[in-house]
Structures are given as structure tokens and as C-alpha cells.
mmCIF file of C-alpha atoms and ligand atoms in Angstrom:
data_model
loop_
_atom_site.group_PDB
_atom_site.id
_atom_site.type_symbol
_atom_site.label_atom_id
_atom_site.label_comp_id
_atom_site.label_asym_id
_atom_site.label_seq_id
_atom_site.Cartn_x
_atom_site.Cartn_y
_atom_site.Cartn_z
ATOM 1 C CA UNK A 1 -128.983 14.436 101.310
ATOM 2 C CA UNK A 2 -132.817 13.982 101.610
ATOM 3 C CA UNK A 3 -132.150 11.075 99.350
ATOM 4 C CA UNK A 4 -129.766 9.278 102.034
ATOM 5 C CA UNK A 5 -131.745 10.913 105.629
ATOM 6 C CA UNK A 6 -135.336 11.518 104.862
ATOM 7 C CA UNK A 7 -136.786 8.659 102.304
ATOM 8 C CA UNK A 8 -136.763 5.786 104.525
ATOM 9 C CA UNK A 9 -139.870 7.394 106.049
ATOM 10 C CA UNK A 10 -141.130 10.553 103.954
ATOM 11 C CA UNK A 11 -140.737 8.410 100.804
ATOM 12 C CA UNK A 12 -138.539 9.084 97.128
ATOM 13 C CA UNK A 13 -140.973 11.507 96.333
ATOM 14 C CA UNK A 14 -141.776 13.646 99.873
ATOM 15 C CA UNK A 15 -144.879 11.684 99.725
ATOM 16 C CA UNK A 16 -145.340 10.204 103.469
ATOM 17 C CA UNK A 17 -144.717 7.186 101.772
ATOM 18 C CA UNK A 18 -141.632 5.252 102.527
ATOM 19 C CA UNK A 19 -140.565 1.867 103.293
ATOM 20 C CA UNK A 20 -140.515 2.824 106.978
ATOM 21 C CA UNK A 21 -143.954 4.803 106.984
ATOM 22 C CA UNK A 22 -146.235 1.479 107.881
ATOM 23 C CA UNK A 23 -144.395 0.786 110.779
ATOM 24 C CA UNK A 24 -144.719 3.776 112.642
ATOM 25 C CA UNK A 25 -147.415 4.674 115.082
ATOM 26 C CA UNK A 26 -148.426 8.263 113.447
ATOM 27 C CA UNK A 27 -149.326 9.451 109.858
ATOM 28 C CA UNK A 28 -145.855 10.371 108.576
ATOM 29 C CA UNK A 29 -146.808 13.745 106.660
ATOM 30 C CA UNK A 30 -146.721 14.560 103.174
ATOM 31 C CA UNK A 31 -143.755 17.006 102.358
ATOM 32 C CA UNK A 32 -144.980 17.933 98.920
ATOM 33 C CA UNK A 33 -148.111 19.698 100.859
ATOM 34 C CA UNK A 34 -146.927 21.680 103.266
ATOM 35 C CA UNK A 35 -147.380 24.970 101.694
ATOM 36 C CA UNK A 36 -150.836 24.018 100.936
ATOM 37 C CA UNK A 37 -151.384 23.050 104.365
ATOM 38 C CA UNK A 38 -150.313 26.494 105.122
ATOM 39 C CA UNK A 39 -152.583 28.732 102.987
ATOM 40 C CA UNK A 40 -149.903 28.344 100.012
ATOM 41 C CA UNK A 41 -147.300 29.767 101.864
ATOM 42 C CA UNK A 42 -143.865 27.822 102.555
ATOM 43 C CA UNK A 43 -143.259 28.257 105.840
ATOM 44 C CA UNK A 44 -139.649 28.149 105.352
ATOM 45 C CA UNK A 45 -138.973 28.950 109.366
ATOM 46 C CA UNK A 46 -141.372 27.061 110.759
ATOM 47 C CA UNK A 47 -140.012 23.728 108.875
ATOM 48 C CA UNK A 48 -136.616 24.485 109.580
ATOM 49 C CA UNK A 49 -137.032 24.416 113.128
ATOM 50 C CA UNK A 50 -139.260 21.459 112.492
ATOM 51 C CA UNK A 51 -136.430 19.671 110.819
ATOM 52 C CA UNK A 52 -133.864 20.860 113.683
ATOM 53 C CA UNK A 53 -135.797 19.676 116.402
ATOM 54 C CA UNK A 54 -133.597 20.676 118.993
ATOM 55 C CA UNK A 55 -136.818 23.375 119.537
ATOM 56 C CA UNK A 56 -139.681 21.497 119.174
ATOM 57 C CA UNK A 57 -139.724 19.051 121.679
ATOM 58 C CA UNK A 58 -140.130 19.767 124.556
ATOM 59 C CA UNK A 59 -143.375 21.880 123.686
ATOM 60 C CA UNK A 60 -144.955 20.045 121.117
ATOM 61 C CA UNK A 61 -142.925 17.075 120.579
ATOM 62 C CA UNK A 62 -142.419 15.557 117.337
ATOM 63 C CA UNK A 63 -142.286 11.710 118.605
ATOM 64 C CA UNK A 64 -140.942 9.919 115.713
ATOM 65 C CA UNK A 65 -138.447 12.396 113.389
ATOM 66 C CA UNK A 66 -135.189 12.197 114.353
ATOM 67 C CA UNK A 67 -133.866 15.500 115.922
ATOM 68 C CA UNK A 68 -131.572 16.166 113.054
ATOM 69 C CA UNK A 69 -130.256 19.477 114.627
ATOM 70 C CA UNK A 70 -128.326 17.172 117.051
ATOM 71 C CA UNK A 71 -127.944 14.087 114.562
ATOM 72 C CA UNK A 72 -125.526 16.880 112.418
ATOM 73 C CA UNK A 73 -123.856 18.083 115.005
ATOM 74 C CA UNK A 74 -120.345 17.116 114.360
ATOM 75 C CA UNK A 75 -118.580 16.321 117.651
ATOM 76 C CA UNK A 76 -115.141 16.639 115.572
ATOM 77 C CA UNK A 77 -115.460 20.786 114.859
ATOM 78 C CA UNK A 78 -112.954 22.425 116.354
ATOM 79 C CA UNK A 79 -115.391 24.426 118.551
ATOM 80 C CA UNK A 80 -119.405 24.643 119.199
ATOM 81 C CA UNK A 81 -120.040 27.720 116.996
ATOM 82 C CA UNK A 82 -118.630 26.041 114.268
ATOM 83 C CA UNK A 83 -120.268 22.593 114.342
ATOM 84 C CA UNK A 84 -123.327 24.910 114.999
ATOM 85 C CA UNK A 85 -123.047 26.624 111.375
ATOM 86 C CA UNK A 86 -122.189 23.378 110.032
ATOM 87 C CA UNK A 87 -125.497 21.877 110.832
ATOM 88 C CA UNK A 88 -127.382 24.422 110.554
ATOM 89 C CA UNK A 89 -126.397 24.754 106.653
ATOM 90 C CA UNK A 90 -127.440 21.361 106.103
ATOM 91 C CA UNK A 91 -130.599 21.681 107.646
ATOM 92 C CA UNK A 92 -130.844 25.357 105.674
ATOM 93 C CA UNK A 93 -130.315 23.168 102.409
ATOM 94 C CA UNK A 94 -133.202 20.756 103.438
ATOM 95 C CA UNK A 95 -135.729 23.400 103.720
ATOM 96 C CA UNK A 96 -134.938 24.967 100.509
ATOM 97 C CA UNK A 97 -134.998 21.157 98.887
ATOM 98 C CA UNK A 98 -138.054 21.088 100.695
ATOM 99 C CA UNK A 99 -139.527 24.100 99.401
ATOM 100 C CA UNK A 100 -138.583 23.027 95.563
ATOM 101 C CA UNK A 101 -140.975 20.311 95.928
ATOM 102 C CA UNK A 102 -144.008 22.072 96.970
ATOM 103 C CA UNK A 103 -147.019 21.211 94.989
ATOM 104 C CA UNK A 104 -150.592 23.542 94.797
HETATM 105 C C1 HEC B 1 -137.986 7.764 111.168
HETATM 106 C C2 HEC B 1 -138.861 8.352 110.182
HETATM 107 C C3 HEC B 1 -138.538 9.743 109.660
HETATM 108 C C4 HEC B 1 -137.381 10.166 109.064
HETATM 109 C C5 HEC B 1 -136.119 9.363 108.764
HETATM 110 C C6 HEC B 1 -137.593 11.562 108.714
HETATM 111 N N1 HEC B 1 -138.848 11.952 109.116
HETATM 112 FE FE1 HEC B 1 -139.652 13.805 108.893
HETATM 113 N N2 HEC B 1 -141.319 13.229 109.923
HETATM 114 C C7 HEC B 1 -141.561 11.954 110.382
HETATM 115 C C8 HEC B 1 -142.827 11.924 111.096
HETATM 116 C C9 HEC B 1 -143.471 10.703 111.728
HETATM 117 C C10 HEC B 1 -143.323 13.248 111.078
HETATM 118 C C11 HEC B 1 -144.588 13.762 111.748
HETATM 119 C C12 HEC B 1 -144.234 14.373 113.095
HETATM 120 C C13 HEC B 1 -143.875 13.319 114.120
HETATM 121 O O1 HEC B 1 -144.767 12.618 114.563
HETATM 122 O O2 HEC B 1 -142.687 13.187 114.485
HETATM 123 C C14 HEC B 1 -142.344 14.030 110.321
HETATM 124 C C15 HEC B 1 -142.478 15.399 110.055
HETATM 125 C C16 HEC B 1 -141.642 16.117 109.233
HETATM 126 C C17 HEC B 1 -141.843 17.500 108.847
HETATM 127 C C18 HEC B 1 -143.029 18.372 109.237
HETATM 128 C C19 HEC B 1 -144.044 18.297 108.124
HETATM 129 C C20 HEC B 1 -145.217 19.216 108.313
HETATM 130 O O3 HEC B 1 -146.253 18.941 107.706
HETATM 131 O O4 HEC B 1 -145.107 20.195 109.052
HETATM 132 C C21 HEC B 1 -140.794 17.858 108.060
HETATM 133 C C22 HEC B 1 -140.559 19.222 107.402
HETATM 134 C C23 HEC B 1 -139.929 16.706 107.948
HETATM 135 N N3 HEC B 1 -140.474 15.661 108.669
HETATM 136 C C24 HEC B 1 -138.745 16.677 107.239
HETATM 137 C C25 HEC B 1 -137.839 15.615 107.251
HETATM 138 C C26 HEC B 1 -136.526 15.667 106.643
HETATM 139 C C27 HEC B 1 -135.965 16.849 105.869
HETATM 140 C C28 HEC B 1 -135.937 14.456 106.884
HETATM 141 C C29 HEC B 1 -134.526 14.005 106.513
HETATM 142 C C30 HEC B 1 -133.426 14.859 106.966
HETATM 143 C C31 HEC B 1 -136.892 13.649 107.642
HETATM 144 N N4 HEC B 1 -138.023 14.386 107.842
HETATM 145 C C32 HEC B 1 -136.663 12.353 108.064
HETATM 146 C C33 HEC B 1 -140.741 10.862 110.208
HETATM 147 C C34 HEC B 1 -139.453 10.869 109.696
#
């Protein structure tokens, strides 16, 4: 999944370095440091609400990531709680991807 959603800009590796990465406007971070950024703690919360988006922005507003808390929505669940859970799971799996590729 990070594979097919995430390299275009973050790059193969997490890096910040993908094919899209020069042509945006900002600094597109580098996933394998976020822990370090943090004192060495994964904060496993804080990115998954980074990663949902739905949250973030209208207070700090993350310009350029797609709001992926909306972008898994699936319209086609039978009802809202359920395409809720859905993307939520995949987001869930994304942080803990995420989290495996934290370097010190
Ligand atoms: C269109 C380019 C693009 C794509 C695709 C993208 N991102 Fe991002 N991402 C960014 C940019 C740029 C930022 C920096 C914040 C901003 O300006 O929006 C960011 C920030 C982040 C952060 C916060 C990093 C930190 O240091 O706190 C996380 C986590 C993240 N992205 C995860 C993902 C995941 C997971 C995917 C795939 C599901 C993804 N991104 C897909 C461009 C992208």
C-alpha cells in the first residue's frame, strides 16, 4: 500500500525523495526520521492523524498530502461506521509500516 499511495512523493525508501518531491512547493519530509525528530519516540498517534488528515487541516494545514482519511473512504460501505473502520485500518496499517522503517 505505501508502495502504490505514498512513493510518488515520500520516495521507495520513506526518504522525501520521490519522483514527485521536486515539483512541489515545500520540503516533502523524510519518513525514516520521524522518531528521531521526536526525541526517538514514534509518535504513532500523532502520524496517524497526520496521515488521516481529516484533523489536521483546518488548524495547521498540511497543504500538499492528500487527506487520505477521506481518499479511503469507501462511498460503497453499506453504512458510515463501516466505511469509517475500513479506512481507518488502512491508515492503522500505514503507521505501523511507518514505524518499521524508523531509523536512529
Ligand atoms: C502528493 C505528495 C504526497 C503523497 C502522495 C504523500 N505525501 Fe505524505 N507528505 C507530503 C508532504 C509535502 C508532507 C509535508 C506536509 C505538507 O506540507 O503537506 C507530507 C507529510 C507526511 C507525514 C508527516 C511527516 C512528519 O515528519 O511528521 C507523514 C507521516 C506522511 N506524509 C505519510 C504519508 C503516507 C503514509 C502516504 C501514502 C498513503 C503519503 N504521505 C503520501 C506529500 C505527500
Amino acid at each position: 500500500m505505501y508502495g502504490r499511495l505514498c512513493t510518488s512523493c515520500h520516495g521507495v525508501g520513506g526518504r522525501g525523495n520521490g519522483p514527485m518531491a521536486p515539483m512541489l512547493k515545500v520540503e516533502v519530509p523524510d519518513l525514516t526520521g520521524i522518531a528521531q525528530r521526536h526525541g526517538g519516540e514514534f509518535p504513532a498517534e500523532q502520524v496517524r492523524r497526520t496521515i488521516d488528515g481529516r484533523f489536521e487541516r483546518p488548524a495547521h494545514g498540511l497543504p500538499y498530502m492528500p487527506v487520505w482519511g477521506w481518499k479511503f473512504y469507501d462511498a460503497e460501505a453499506s453504512n458510515d461506521a463501516e466505511a469509517r473502520a475500513l479506512a481507518d485500518s488502512l491508515i492503522d496499517r500505514l503507521v505501523v509500516y511507518l514505524g518499521s522503517i524508523q531509523e536512529d
